[in-house]
Coordinates of C-alpha atoms in Angstrom, one line a residue:
M684 CA -15.0 -5.5 -4.7
D685 CA -15.6 -5.9 -8.4
G686 CA -13.1 -7.4 -10.7
V687 CA -9.7 -8.9 -10.0
C688 CA -6.6 -6.8 -9.1
L689 CA -4.2 -9.7 -8.5
S690 CA -4.3 -13.3 -9.6
V691 CA -1.8 -15.9 -8.5
K692 CA -2.0 -19.0 -10.6
G693 CA -0.2 -22.2 -9.9
V694 CA 2.9 -20.5 -8.6
S695 CA 5.8 -22.6 -7.3
K696 CA 9.3 -21.7 -6.0
S697 CA 12.1 -24.0 -5.0
Y698 CA 15.4 -23.4 -3.1
R699 CA 18.1 -26.0 -3.4
G700 CA 15.6 -28.6 -4.7
K701 CA 13.1 -28.1 -2.0
K702 CA 9.8 -26.4 -2.8
A703 CA 9.0 -23.4 -0.6
V704 CA 5.8 -22.7 -2.5
D705 CA 4.0 -25.4 -4.5
G706 CA 1.2 -24.7 -6.9
L707 CA -0.2 -21.7 -5.0
S708 CA -3.3 -20.0 -6.4
F709 CA -5.6 -17.2 -5.2
C710 CA -7.3 -14.0 -6.4
L711 CA -7.6 -10.6 -4.9
A712 CA -10.1 -7.9 -5.7
P713 CA -9.8 -4.1 -5.4
G714 CA -10.8 -3.1 -1.8
E715 CA -10.2 -6.6 -0.5
V716 CA -7.8 -7.6 2.3
L717 CA -6.5 -11.2 2.0
G718 CA -5.0 -12.8 5.1
L719 CA -2.1 -15.1 4.2
I720 CA -1.6 -17.4 7.2
G721 CA 0.2 -20.6 8.1
T722 CA 2.9 -22.0 10.2
N723 CA 6.6 -20.8 10.1
G724 CA 8.1 -22.1 6.9
A725 CA 4.7 -22.4 5.2
G726 CA 5.8 -20.2 2.3
K727 CA 4.2 -16.9 3.3
S728 CA 7.3 -14.7 3.0
T729 CA 8.4 -16.4 -0.2
T730 CA 4.9 -15.8 -1.7
V731 CA 4.9 -12.1 -0.9
S732 CA 8.4 -11.7 -2.1
M733 CA 7.3 -13.1 -5.5
I734 CA 4.2 -10.8 -5.5
A735 CA 6.5 -7.8 -4.8
T736 CA 8.8 -8.9 -7.8
L737 CA 11.8 -9.4 -5.5
I738 CA 12.1 -13.0 -6.6
K739 CA 10.8 -14.8 -9.7
P740 CA 8.6 -17.9 -9.4
D741 CA 9.9 -21.0 -11.1
E742 CA 6.4 -21.9 -12.4
G743 CA 3.0 -20.3 -12.7
Q744 CA 1.8 -16.8 -13.2
I745 CA 1.2 -13.7 -11.2
I746 CA -1.2 -11.4 -13.0
F747 CA -1.7 -7.8 -11.8
Q748 CA -4.5 -5.8 -13.5
G749 CA -4.3 -8.1 -16.5
E750 CA -0.5 -8.1 -16.9
D751 CA 1.9 -10.9 -16.2
I752 CA 4.4 -9.4 -13.8
R753 CA 7.1 -11.8 -14.8
K754 CA 7.1 -10.3 -18.3
N755 CA 6.3 -6.7 -17.2
P756 CA 7.2 -6.1 -13.5
R757 CA 7.2 -2.3 -13.9
I758 CA 3.5 -2.1 -14.2
L759 CA 3.2 -3.5 -10.6
R760 CA 6.2 -1.8 -9.1
E761 CA 4.7 1.6 -10.0
K762 CA 1.5 0.8 -8.1
L763 CA 2.9 -1.3 -5.3
G764 CA 3.4 -0.6 -1.6
Y765 CA 5.5 -3.2 0.1
V766 CA 6.1 -3.5 3.8
P767 CA 8.8 -6.2 4.5
Q768 CA 9.0 -8.2 7.7
E769 CA 12.4 -6.6 8.4
I770 CA 12.3 -2.9 8.9
A771 CA 14.0 -1.1 6.0
L772 CA 14.9 2.4 7.1
Y773 CA 18.0 4.5 7.5
E774 CA 18.4 4.9 11.3
S775 CA 21.1 7.6 11.2
V776 CA 18.8 10.2 9.7
S777 CA 15.4 11.6 10.6
G778 CA 12.0 10.1 9.7
L779 CA 11.4 13.0 7.4
E780 CA 14.7 12.5 5.6
N781 CA 13.7 8.8 5.1
L782 CA 10.4 9.8 3.6
R783 CA 12.0 12.3 1.3
F784 CA 14.6 9.7 0.2
F785 CA 12.2 6.9 -0.6
G786 CA 9.8 9.3 -2.2
R787 CA 12.4 10.6 -4.6
A788 CA 13.5 7.0 -5.2
G789 CA 9.9 6.4 -6.3
K790 CA 10.1 9.4 -8.6
I791 CA 7.9 11.7 -6.5
R792 CA 9.1 15.3 -6.6
G793 CA 8.3 18.8 -5.4
G794 CA 5.0 19.8 -4.0
R795 CA 3.6 16.3 -4.8
L796 CA 6.3 14.7 -2.5
K797 CA 5.5 17.2 0.3
E798 CA 1.8 16.4 0.0
R799 CA 2.3 12.7 0.0
I800 CA 4.7 12.8 3.0
N801 CA 2.1 14.8 5.0
V802 CA -0.7 12.5 4.1
S803 CA 1.2 9.3 4.7
A804 CA 2.7 10.4 8.0
A805 CA -0.7 11.5 9.2
M806 CA -2.3 8.2 8.4
V807 CA 0.2 6.3 10.6
G808 CA 0.1 8.9 13.4
L809 CA 3.6 10.4 13.0
G810 CA 3.6 14.2 13.7
D811 CA 6.2 16.8 12.8
E812 CA 8.2 16.5 16.0
V813 CA 8.5 12.7 15.6
L814 CA 9.5 13.1 12.0
K815 CA 12.4 15.4 13.0
M816 CA 13.8 12.8 15.2
R817 CA 16.6 10.4 14.1
V818 CA 15.0 7.0 13.3
G819 CA 17.6 5.3 15.6
E820 CA 15.8 7.0 18.5
Y821 CA 12.3 5.6 17.5
S822 CA 10.5 2.9 19.4
G823 CA 9.8 -0.4 17.6
G824 CA 6.2 0.7 17.0
M825 CA 7.3 4.1 15.6
K826 CA 9.7 2.4 13.1
R827 CA 7.0 0.0 11.9
R828 CA 4.6 3.0 11.4
L829 CA 7.3 4.9 9.4
N830 CA 8.0 1.8 7.4
I831 CA 4.3 1.7 6.4
A832 CA 4.3 5.5 5.7
V833 CA 7.1 4.9 3.2
A834 CA 5.0 2.2 1.4
L835 CA 2.0 4.6 1.3
L836 CA 3.9 7.4 -0.5
R837 CA 2.8 6.2 -4.0
E838 CA -0.8 5.8 -3.1
P839 CA -0.5 2.1 -3.8
E840 CA -3.3 0.1 -5.6
L841 CA -1.8 -3.1 -4.1
L842 CA -0.3 -3.1 -0.6
V843 CA 1.6 -6.1 0.6
L844 CA 2.4 -6.3 4.4
D845 CA 4.6 -9.0 5.9
E846 CA 3.8 -9.2 9.6
P847 CA 3.6 -5.4 10.0
T848 CA 2.7 -5.6 13.7
E849 CA 5.6 -7.8 14.8
G850 CA 7.1 -6.5 18.1
V851 CA 5.0 -3.3 18.4
D852 CA 3.0 -1.9 21.3
I853 CA -0.8 -2.1 21.5
Q854 CA -1.3 1.5 20.4
S855 CA 0.8 1.1 17.2
R856 CA -0.8 -2.2 16.5
N857 CA -4.3 -0.8 16.6
L858 CA -3.3 2.2 14.4
I859 CA -1.6 -0.1 11.8
L860 CA -4.8 -2.3 11.6
K861 CA -6.9 0.8 11.3
V862 CA -4.8 2.0 8.4
V863 CA -5.0 -1.3 6.6
R864 CA -8.8 -1.2 6.7
E865 CA -8.9 2.5 5.7
L866 CA -6.8 1.7 2.6
A867 CA -9.0 -1.2 1.6
D868 CA -12.1 1.0 2.0
R869 CA -10.5 3.5 -0.4
G870 CA -10.1 0.7 -3.0
A871 CA -6.6 -0.7 -2.5
A872 CA -6.1 -4.4 -2.6
V873 CA -4.1 -5.7 0.4
V874 CA -2.2 -8.9 1.1
Y875 CA -1.7 -9.2 4.8
V876 CA 0.7 -11.8 6.2
G877 CA 0.1 -12.3 10.0
H878 CA 0.5 -14.9 12.7
R879 CA -1.9 -13.3 15.2
M880 CA -5.3 -14.7 14.3
D881 CA -7.2 -12.0 16.1
E882 CA -5.6 -9.4 13.9
V883 CA -6.3 -11.3 10.7
E884 CA -9.9 -11.8 11.8
R885 CA -10.2 -8.0 12.5
V886 CA -8.9 -6.7 9.2
C887 CA -9.3 -9.4 6.5
D888 CA -12.1 -10.2 4.1
S889 CA -10.7 -13.5 3.0
I890 CA -8.0 -16.0 4.0
C891 CA -5.5 -18.2 2.3
V892 CA -4.1 -20.9 4.6
L893 CA -0.7 -22.3 3.6
D894 CA 1.1 -25.4 4.9
G895 CA 4.4 -26.7 3.5
G896 CA 4.0 -24.4 0.5
H897 CA 0.6 -25.7 -0.4
T898 CA -2.8 -24.0 -0.2
V899 CA -4.8 -25.8 2.5
C900 CA -7.9 -23.6 1.9
S901 CA -8.8 -20.2 0.4
M902 CA -12.2 -18.7 1.1
P903 CA -14.0 -15.6 2.3
L904 CA -13.5 -15.1 6.0
K905 CA -17.3 -15.1 6.8
E906 CA -17.6 -18.4 5.1
A907 CA -14.8 -19.9 7.1
L908 CA -16.1 -18.6 10.5
G909 CA -19.8 -19.4 9.9
T910 CA -22.7 -17.6 11.7
G911 CA -25.0 -17.9 14.7
K912 CA -24.4 -20.6 17.3
R913 CA -21.9 -22.3 14.9
K914 CA -19.7 -19.2 14.5
L915 CA -16.0 -19.8 15.1
T916 CA -13.1 -17.6 15.9
L917 CA -10.4 -17.7 13.2
E918 CA -8.1 -19.4 15.7
Q919 CA -10.7 -22.2 16.1
F920 CA -11.2 -22.6 12.4
Y921 CA -7.4 -22.6 11.8
N922 CA -6.8 -25.2 14.5
S923 CA -9.7 -27.4 13.1
I924 CA -8.0 -27.4 9.7
F925 CA -4.7 -28.8 11.0
E926 CA -6.5 -31.3 13.3
E927 CA -8.0 -32.8 10.1
I928 CA -4.6 -32.8 8.4
D929 CA -3.0 -34.6 11.3
E930 CA -5.7 -37.2 11.3

């Protein structure tokens, strides 16, 4: 995990005079999975929306591979895979037609598109028969997996996932977590927003804890959890942070 892929520096965002994110900073290396965690309303979704260039920060910088994405968002968009919290698929057509549409929208064509569809669908466990089905007939887990396959079409160097296992079955959850680790092992940098501490502990290398738009702590996961007899679960560590804040 040499170098820095993504650097968030003093980023803030306000809505109607209220700060959703306030002075947030963290760094992410290639091959690293960062778990972004916090209570509802902590600023997690706003943060990933800014990283994905969907909204602009009011203050601060987001640097991707040395470039300020506020000034040059294209450099990130061409290398980004974004999985939003809300499923973004066309339910009236098949899974395959969705992949073809989003691939072409991402300027992937011909044999390259066919190859990327095959690889991306295989990674999330969607076979030919499932891809022929209309997405409206999919289970929640199948939709989540297809949503991730869409994000993988470009072979992203940065993958941003906003609660990708929300409402899915155990089999789909396990597969999604496996895919996240496989992508990181291949060198992708990953921002993983989750509220299940066991999932974050399973796939992440580092954590950034948010509360009220502020960074409460940002550190390697191993450092947070400790070792030996003093080793904690992530849930225990997380709860201890907020116990100190409440005091």
